[in-house]
Short mmCIF file of C-alpha atoms and ligand atoms in Angstrom, two decimals:
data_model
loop_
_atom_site.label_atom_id
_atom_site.label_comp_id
_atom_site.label_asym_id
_atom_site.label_seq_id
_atom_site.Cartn_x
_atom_site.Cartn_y
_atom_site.Cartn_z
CA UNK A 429 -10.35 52.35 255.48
CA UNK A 430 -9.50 55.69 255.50
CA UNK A 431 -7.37 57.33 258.81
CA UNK A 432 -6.35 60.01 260.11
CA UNK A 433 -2.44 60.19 261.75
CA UNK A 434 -1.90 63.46 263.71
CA UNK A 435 1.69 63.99 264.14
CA UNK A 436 4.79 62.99 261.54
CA UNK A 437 7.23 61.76 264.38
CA UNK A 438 8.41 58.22 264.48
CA UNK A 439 5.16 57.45 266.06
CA UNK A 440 2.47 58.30 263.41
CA UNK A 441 4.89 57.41 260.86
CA UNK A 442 5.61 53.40 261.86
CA UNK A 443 2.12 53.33 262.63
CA UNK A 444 1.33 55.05 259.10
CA UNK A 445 3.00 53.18 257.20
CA UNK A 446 2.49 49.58 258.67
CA UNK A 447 -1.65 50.68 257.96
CA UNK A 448 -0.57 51.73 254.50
CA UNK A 449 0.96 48.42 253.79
CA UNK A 450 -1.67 46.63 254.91
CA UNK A 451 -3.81 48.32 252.16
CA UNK A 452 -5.49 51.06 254.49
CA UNK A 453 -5.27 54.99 253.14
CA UNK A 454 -4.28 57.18 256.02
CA UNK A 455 -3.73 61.16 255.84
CA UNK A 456 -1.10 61.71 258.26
CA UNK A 457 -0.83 65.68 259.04
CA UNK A 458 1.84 67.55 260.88
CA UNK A 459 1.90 71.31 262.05
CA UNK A 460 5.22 71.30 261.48
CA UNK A 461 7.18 72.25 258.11
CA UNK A 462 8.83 68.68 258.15
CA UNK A 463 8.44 64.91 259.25
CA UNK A 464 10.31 63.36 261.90
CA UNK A 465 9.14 65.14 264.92
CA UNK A 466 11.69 66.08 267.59
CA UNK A 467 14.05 63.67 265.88
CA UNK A 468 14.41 66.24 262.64
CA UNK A 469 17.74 66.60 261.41
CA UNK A 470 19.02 68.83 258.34
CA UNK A 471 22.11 70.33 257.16
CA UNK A 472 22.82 73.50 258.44
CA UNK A 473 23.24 75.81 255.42
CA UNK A 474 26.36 77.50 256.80
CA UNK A 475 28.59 74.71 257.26
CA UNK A 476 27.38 71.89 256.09
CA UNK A 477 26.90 69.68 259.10
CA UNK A 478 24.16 67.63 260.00
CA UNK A 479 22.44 69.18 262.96
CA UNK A 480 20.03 67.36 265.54
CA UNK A 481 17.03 70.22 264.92
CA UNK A 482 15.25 69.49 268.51
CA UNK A 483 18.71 68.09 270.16
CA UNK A 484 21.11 65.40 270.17
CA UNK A 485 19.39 62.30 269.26
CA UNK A 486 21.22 58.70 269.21
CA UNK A 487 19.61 55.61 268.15
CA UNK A 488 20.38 52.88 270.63
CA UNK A 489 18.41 49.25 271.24
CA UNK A 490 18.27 45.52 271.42
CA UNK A 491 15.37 45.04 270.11
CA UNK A 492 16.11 43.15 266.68
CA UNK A 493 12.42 44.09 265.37
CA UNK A 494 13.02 47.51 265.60
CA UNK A 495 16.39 47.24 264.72
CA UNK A 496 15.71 45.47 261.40
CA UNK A 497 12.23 47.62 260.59
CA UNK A 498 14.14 50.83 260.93
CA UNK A 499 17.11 49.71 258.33
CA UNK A 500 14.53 48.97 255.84
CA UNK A 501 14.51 52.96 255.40
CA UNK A 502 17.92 54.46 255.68
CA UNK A 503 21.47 53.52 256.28
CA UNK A 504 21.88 52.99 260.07
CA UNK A 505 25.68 53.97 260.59
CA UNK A 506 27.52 52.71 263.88
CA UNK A 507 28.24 55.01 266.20
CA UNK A 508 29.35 54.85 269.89
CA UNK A 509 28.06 57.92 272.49
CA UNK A 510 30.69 58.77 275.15
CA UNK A 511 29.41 61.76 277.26
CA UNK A 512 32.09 64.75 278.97
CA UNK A 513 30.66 65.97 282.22
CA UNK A 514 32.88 68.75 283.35
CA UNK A 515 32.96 69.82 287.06
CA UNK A 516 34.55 71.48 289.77
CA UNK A 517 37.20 72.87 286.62
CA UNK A 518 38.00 69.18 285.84
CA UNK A 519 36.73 66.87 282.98
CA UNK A 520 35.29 63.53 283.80
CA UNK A 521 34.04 60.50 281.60
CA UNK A 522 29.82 59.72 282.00
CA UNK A 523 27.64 57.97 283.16
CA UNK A 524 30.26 57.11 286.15
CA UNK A 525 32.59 54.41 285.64
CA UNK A 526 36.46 53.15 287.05
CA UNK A 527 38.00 56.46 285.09
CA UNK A 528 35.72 59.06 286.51
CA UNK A 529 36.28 57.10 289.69
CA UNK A 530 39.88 57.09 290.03
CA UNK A 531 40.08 60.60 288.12
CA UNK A 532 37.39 62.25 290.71
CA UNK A 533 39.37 60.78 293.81
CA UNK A 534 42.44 60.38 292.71
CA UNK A 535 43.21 57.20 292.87
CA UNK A 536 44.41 54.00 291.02
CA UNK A 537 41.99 51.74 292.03
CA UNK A 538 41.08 48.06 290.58
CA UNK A 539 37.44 47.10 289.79
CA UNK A 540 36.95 45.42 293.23
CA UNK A 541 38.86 47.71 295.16
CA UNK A 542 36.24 50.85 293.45
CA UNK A 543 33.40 48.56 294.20
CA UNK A 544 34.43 48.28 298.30
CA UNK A 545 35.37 51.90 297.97
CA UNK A 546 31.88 53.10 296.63
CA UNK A 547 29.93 50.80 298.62
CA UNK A 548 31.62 52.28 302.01
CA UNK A 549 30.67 56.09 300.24
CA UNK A 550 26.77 54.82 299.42
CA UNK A 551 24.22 55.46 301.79
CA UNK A 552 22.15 51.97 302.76
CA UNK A 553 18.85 52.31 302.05
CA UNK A 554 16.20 49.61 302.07
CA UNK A 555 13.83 51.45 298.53
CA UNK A 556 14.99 54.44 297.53
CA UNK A 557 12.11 56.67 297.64
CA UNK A 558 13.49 59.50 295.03
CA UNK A 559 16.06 60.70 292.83
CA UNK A 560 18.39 62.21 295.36
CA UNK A 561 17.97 58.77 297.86
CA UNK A 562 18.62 56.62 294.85
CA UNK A 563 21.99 58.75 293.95
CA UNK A 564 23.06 58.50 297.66
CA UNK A 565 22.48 55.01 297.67
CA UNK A 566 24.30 54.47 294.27
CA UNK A 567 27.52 56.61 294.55
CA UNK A 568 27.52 58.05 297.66
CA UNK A 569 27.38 62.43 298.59
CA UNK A 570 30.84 63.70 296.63
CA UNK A 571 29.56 61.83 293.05
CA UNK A 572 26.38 63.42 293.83
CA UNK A 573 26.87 65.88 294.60
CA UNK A 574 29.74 66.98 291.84
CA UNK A 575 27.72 65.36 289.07
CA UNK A 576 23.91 65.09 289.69
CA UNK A 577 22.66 67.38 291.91
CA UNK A 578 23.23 70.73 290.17
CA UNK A 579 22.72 69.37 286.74
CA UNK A 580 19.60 67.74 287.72
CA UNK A 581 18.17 70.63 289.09
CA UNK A 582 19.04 72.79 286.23
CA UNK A 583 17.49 70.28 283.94
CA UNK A 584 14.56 69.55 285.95
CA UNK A 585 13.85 72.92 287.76
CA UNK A 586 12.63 70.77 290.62
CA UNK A 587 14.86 69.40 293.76
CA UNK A 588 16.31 65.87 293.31
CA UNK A 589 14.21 64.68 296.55
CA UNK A 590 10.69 65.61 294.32
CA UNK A 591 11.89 63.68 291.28
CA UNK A 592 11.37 59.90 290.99
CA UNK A 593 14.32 57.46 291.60
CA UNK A 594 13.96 55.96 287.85
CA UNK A 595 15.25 59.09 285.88
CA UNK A 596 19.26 58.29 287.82
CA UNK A 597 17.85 54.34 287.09
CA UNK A 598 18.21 55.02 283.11
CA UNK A 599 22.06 55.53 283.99
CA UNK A 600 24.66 52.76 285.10
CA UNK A 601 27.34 52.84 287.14
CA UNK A 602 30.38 50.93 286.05
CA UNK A 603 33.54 49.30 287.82
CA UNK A 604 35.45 48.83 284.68
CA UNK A 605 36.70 51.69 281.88
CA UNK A 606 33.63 50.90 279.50
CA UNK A 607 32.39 54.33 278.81
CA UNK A 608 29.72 53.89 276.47
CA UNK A 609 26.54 56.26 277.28
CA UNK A 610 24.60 53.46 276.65
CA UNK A 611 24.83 49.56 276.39
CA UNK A 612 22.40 48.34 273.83
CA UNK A 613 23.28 45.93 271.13
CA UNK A 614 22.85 48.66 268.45
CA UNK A 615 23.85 51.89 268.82
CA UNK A 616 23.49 54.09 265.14
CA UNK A 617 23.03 57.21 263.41
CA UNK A 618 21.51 57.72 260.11
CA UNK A 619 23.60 58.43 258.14
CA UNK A 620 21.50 60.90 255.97
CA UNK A 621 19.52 61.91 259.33
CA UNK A 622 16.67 60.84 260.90
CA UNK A 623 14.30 63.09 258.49
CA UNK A 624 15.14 60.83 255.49
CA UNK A 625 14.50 57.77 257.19
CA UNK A 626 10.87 59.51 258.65
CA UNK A 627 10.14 60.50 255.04
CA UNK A 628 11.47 57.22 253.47
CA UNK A 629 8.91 55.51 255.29
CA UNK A 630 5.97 57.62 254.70
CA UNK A 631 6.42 57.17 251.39
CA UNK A 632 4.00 54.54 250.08
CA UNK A 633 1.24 54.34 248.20
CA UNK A 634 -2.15 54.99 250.64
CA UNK A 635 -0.41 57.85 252.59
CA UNK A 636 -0.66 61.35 252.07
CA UNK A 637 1.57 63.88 254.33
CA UNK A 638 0.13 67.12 254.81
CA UNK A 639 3.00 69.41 256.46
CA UNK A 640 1.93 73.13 258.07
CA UNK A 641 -1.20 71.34 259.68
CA UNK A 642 -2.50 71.49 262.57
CA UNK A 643 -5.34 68.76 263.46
CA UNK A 644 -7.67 71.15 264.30
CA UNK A 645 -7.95 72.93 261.12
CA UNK A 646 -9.22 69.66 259.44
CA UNK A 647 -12.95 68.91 258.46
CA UNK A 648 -13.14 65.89 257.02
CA UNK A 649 -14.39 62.57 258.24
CA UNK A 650 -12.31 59.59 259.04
CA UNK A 651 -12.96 55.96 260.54
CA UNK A 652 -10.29 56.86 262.94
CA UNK A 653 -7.78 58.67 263.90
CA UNK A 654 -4.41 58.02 265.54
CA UNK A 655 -3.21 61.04 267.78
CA UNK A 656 0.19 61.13 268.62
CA UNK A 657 0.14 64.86 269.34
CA UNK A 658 -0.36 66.59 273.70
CA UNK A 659 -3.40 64.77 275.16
CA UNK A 660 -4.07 68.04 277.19
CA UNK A 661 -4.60 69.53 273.57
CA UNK A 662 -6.74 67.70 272.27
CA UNK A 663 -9.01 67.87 275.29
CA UNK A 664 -8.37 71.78 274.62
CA UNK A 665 -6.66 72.11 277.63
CA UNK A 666 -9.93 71.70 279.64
CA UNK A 667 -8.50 70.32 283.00
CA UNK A 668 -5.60 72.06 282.97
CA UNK A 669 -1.92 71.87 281.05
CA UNK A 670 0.52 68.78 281.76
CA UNK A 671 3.44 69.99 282.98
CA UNK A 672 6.80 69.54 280.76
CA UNK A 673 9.75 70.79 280.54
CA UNK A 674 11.43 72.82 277.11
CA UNK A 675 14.48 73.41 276.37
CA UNK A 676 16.73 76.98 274.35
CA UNK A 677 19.18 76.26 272.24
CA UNK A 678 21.81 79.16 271.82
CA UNK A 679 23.48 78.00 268.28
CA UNK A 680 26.64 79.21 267.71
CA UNK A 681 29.26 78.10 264.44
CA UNK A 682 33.34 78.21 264.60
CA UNK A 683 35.61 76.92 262.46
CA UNK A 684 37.36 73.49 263.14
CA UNK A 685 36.35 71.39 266.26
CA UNK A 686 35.09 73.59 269.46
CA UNK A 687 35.11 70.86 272.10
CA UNK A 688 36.44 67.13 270.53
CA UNK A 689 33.51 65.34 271.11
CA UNK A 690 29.69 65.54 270.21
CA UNK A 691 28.38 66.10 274.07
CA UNK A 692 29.71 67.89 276.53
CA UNK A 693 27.53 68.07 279.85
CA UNK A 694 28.09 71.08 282.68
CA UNK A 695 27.23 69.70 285.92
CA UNK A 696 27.99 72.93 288.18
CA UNK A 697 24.77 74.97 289.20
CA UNK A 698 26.71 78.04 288.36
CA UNK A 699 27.23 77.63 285.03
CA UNK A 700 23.26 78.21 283.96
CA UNK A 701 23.46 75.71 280.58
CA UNK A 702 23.47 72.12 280.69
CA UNK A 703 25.65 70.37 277.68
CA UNK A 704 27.17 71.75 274.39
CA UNK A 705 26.57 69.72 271.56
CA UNK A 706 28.46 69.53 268.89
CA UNK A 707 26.90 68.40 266.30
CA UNK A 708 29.36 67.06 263.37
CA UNK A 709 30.82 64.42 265.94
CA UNK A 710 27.54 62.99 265.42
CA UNK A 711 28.65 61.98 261.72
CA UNK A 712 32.43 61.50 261.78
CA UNK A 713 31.51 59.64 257.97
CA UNK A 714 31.15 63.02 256.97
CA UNK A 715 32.81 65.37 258.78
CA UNK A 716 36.36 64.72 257.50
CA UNK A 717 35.26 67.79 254.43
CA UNK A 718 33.27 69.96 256.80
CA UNK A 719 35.54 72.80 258.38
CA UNK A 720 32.74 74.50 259.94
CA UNK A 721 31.29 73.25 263.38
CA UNK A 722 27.89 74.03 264.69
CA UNK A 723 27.12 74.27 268.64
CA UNK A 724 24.14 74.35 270.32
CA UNK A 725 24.26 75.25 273.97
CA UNK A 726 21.11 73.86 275.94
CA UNK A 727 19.04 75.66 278.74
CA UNK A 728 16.51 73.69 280.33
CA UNK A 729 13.30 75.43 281.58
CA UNK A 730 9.27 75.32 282.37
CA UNK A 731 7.33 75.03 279.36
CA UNK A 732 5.01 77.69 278.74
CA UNK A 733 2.06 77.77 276.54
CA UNK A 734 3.70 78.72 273.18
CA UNK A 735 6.40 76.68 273.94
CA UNK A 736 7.57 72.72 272.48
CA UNK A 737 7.12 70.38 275.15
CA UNK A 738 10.00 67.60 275.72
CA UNK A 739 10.57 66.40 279.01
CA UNK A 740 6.90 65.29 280.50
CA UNK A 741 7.35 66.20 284.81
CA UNK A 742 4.96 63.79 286.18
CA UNK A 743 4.26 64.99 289.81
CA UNK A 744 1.57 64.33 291.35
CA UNK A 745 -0.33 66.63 290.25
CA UNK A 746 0.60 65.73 286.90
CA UNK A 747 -0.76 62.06 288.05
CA UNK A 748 -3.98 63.08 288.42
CA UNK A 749 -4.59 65.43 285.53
CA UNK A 750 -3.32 62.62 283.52
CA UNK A 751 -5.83 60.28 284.75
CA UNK A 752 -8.55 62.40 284.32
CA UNK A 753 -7.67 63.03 280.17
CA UNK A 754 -7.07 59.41 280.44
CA UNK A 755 -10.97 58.80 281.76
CA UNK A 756 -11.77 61.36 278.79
CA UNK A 757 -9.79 59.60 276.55
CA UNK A 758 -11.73 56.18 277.01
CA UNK A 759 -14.90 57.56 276.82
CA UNK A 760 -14.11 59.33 273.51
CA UNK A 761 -15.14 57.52 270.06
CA UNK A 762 -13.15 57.27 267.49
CA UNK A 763 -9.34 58.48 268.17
CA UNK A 764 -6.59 56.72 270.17
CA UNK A 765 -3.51 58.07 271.25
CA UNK A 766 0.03 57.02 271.34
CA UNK A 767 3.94 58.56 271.76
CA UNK A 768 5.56 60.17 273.86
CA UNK A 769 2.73 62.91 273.65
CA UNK A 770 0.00 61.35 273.58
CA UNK A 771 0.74 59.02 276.20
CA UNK A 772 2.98 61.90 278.60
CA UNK A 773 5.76 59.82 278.90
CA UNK A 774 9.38 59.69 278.14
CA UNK A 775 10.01 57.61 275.15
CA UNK A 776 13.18 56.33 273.49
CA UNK A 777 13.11 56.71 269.86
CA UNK A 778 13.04 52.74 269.94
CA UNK A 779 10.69 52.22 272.35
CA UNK A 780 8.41 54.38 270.27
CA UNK A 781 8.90 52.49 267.20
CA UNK A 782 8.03 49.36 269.20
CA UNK A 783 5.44 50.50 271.00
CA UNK A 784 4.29 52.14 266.96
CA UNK A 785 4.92 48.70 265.24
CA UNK A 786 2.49 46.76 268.99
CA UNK A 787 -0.48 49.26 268.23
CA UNK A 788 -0.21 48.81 264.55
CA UNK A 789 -0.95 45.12 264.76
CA UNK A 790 -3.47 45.63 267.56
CA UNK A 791 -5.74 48.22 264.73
CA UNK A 792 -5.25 45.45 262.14
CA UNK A 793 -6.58 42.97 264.31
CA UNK A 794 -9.37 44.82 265.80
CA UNK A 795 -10.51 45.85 262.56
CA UNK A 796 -10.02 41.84 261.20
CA UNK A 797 -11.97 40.65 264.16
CA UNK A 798 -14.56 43.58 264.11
CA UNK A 799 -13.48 44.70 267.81
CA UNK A 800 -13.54 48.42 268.94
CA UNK A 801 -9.92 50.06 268.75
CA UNK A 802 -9.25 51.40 272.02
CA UNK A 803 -7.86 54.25 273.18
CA UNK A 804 -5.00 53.75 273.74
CA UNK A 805 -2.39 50.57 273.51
CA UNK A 806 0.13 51.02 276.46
CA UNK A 807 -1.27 52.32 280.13
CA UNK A 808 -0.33 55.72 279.83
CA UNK A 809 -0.57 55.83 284.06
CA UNK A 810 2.46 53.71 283.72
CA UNK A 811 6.24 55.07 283.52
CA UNK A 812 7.65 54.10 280.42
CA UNK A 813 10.09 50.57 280.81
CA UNK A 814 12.35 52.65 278.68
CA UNK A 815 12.98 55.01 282.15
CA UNK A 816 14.94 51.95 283.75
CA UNK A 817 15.94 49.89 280.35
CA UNK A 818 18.94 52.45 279.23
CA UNK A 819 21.24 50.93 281.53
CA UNK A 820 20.77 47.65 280.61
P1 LIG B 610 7.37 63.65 268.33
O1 LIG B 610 8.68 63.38 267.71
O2 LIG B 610 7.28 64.75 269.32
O3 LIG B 610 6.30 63.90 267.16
C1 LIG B 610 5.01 64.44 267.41
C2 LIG B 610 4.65 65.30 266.22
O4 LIG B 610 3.25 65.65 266.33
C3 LIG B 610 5.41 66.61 266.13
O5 LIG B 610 6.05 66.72 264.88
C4 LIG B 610 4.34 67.69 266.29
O6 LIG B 610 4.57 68.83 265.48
C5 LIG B 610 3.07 66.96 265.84
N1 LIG B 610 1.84 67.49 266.43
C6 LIG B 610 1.52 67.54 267.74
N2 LIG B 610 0.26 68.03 267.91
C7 LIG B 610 -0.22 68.28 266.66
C8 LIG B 610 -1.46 68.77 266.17
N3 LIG B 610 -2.50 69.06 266.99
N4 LIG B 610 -1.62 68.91 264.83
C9 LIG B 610 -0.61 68.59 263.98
N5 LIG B 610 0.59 68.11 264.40
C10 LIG B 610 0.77 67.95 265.72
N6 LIG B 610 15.51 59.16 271.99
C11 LIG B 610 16.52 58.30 271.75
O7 LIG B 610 16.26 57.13 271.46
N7 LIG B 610 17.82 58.72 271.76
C12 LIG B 610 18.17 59.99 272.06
O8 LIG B 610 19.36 60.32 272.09
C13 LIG B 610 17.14 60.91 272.37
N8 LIG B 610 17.44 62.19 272.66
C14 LIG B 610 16.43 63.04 272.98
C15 LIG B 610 16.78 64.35 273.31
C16 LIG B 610 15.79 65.25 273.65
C17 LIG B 610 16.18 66.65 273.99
C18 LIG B 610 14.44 64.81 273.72
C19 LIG B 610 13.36 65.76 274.18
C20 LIG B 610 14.09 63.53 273.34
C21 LIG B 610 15.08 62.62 272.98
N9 LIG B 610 14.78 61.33 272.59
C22 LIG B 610 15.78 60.45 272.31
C23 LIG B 610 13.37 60.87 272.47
C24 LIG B 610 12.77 61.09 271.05
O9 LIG B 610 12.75 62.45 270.74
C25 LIG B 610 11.34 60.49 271.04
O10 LIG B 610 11.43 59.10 271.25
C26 LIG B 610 10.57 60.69 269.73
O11 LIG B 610 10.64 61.99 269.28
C27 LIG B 610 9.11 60.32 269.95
O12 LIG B 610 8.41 60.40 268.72
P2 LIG B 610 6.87 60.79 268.67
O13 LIG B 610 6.44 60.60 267.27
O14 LIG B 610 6.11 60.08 269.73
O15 LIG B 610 6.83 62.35 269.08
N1 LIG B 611 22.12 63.67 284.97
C1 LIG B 611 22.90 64.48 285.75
N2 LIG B 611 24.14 64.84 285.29
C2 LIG B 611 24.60 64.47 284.09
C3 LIG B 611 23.80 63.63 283.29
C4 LIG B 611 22.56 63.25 283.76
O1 LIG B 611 22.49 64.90 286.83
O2 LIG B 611 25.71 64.86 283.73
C5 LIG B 611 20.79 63.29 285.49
C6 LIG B 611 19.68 64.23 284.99
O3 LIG B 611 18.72 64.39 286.03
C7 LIG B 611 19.08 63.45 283.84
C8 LIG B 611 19.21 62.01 284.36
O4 LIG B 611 20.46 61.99 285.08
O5 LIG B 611 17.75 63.81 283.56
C9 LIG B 611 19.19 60.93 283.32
O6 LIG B 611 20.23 61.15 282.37
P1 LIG B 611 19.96 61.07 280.82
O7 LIG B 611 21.22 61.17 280.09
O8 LIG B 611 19.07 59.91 280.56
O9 LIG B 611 19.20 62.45 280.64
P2 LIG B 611 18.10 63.01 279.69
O10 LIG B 611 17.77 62.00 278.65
O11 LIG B 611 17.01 63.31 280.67
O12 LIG B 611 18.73 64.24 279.12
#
């Protein structure tokens, strides 16, 4: 059959080309002058370095599927992400472990000892009912309040107290020096970027990638088509806009290495930016030959209409809007949607080659067993598992 994949992000692509392979022909179009969504990478012309386009992206999971479909395309590289959080004119190892411990306090303190020492600093609380209860509960008011509360409201614009308990959930605290940003099984960078991969994988006989297009420019029939694009736009915006987040990136180059390490995060409200990336650390394969170094300071902040929506805010009033496209959604022939988009949630890039790899199987066997395909293939009124997996 022939379908119709809006969007050239890890999404439409797994789900393109597990269709293709299964003999189907499937346009997938993008309004975008590349594949790979939000995880584009390319070479910065000026000194050579691979640069994360849309922001730092790192590959992390242990999920062997995923794992072992995404090698099939590209050369996963290992790489380990250890985050700088500088604060109150000192710098501190992230998430929060023994060394930001006995650095913040300073202090010399055992596992056990840090553990009795924290747990007299945390605040009991039966269910923390937010972000800021959940921190208070975790690591007590002076963590807190030197390395969440400021950053958090710079990234989310919003006070920790409106902001759901699971976004601090995605981060673990540790009594021991491990200082690994995350603690999945795999952690990997390609080592050509992400784009490669993307375009390795829509390359197969039954797809065709038009770039520079937007899905509402086409006219042509399909049997279906797979939107992995804003729900709220497809439904032209008719019960109002989801509410996101976007992000500025100032880019600036030097010479040699700027900071020492790929991510640097500013916790104090003061400082109006949230983390420096630099971007070579990403690939220390090739960064040995690169003298040049390319920066990208981030500022978080609402996303307007001409903007590029990355961090969904689901408030309550996000809630409900949702459910309402949702109720749209099901009654609406002939197009599902799925991703981070088209679902309004925050997605790893694993989870949403998973979830990509699920709804491929669930098309093939709708359309084996002559059954409807539905709407959608995850509840979308449902916070991503990947909010409270990182930390795992
Ligand atoms: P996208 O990548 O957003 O792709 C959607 C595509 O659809 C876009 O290319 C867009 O141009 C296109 N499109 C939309 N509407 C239309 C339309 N109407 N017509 C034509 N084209 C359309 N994940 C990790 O695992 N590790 C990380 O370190 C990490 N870091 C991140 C950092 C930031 C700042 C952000 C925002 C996300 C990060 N992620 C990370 C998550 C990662 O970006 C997502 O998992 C991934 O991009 C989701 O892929 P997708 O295909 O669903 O969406
Ligand atoms: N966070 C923080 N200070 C930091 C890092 C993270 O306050 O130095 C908070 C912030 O609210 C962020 C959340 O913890 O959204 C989860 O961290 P993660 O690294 O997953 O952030 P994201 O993927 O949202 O950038």
């Amino acid at each position: 059959m022939r379908f119709c994949v809006v969007g050239a992000g890890f999404s439409g692509a797994v789900l393109a080309r597990v269709l293709a392979d299964a003999g189907h022909s499937i346009v997938v179009v993008d309004e975008r002058a590349h594949v790979a969504g939000n995880c584009h990478s390319e070479r910065d012309a000026r000194t050579g370095v691979m640069t994360h386009v849309y922001g730092p992206h790192i590959f992390h999971t242990s999920d062997e599927r995923v794992w072992s479909f995404i090698q099939r395309f590209g050369t996963m590289r290992p790489y380990l992400h250890q985050v700088r959080a500088i604060t109150g004119g000192a710098v501190y190892s992230l998430p929060v472990n023994l060394l930001t411990i006995n650095q913040f306090f300073r202090t010399t303190m055992g596992p056990d000892d840090a553990r009795a020492f924290i747990a007299a600093k945390a605040e009991a609380m039966a269910e923390p009912a937010n972000f800021e209860e959940q921190a208070l509960s975790m690591i007590g008011t002076e963590l807190y309040e030197a390395f969440f509360r400021g950053y958090t409201r710079k990234q989310w614009g919003l006070e920790p107290t409106e902001l759901p308990a699971s976004i601090l959930k995605r981060l673990p605290l540790r009594f021991n020096y491990d200082d690994r940003y995350f603690a999945h099984k795999y952690q990997a960078i390609p080592a050509d970027g992400y784009t490669r991969i993307v375009d390795a994988m829509l390359q197969a006989p039954g797809i065709e990638v038009r770039l520079k297009t937007a899905h509402e420019t086409l006219d042509e029939p399909f049997a279906h088509v797979f939107y992995t694009g804003p729900i709220d736009r497809y439904f032209d915006f008719t019960h109002g806009r989801l509410g996101y987040r976007t992000l500025d990136f100032e880019v600036f180059r030097k010479s040699g290495d700027y900071q020492g390490a790929a991510v640097i995060n500013y916790c104090d409200e003061n400082v109006p930016f949230t983390r420096i990336t630099e971007h070579k650390h990403f690939a220390p394969w090739d960064s040995q030959e690169i003298d040049g170094t390319i920066c990208y300071r981030e500022f978080s902040r609402a996303c307007g209409p001409n903007d590029i929506p990355y961090y969904p805010i689901r408030q309550a009033r996000e809630e409900r809007m949702l459910d309402t496209y949702v109720q749209r959604a099901r009654a609406t022939a002939g197009v599902s949607f799925l991703g981070r988009l088209g679902s309004y949630r925050y997605l790893d890039m694993d989870v949403t080659i998973g979830e990509a790899l699920d709804a491929a199987q669930h098309v093939l066997a709708c359309l084996s067993e002559g059954r409807a395909i539905p709407a959608f293939f995850v509840e979308p009124l449902q916070q991503a598992p990947a909010a409270t997996a990182r930390a795992a």
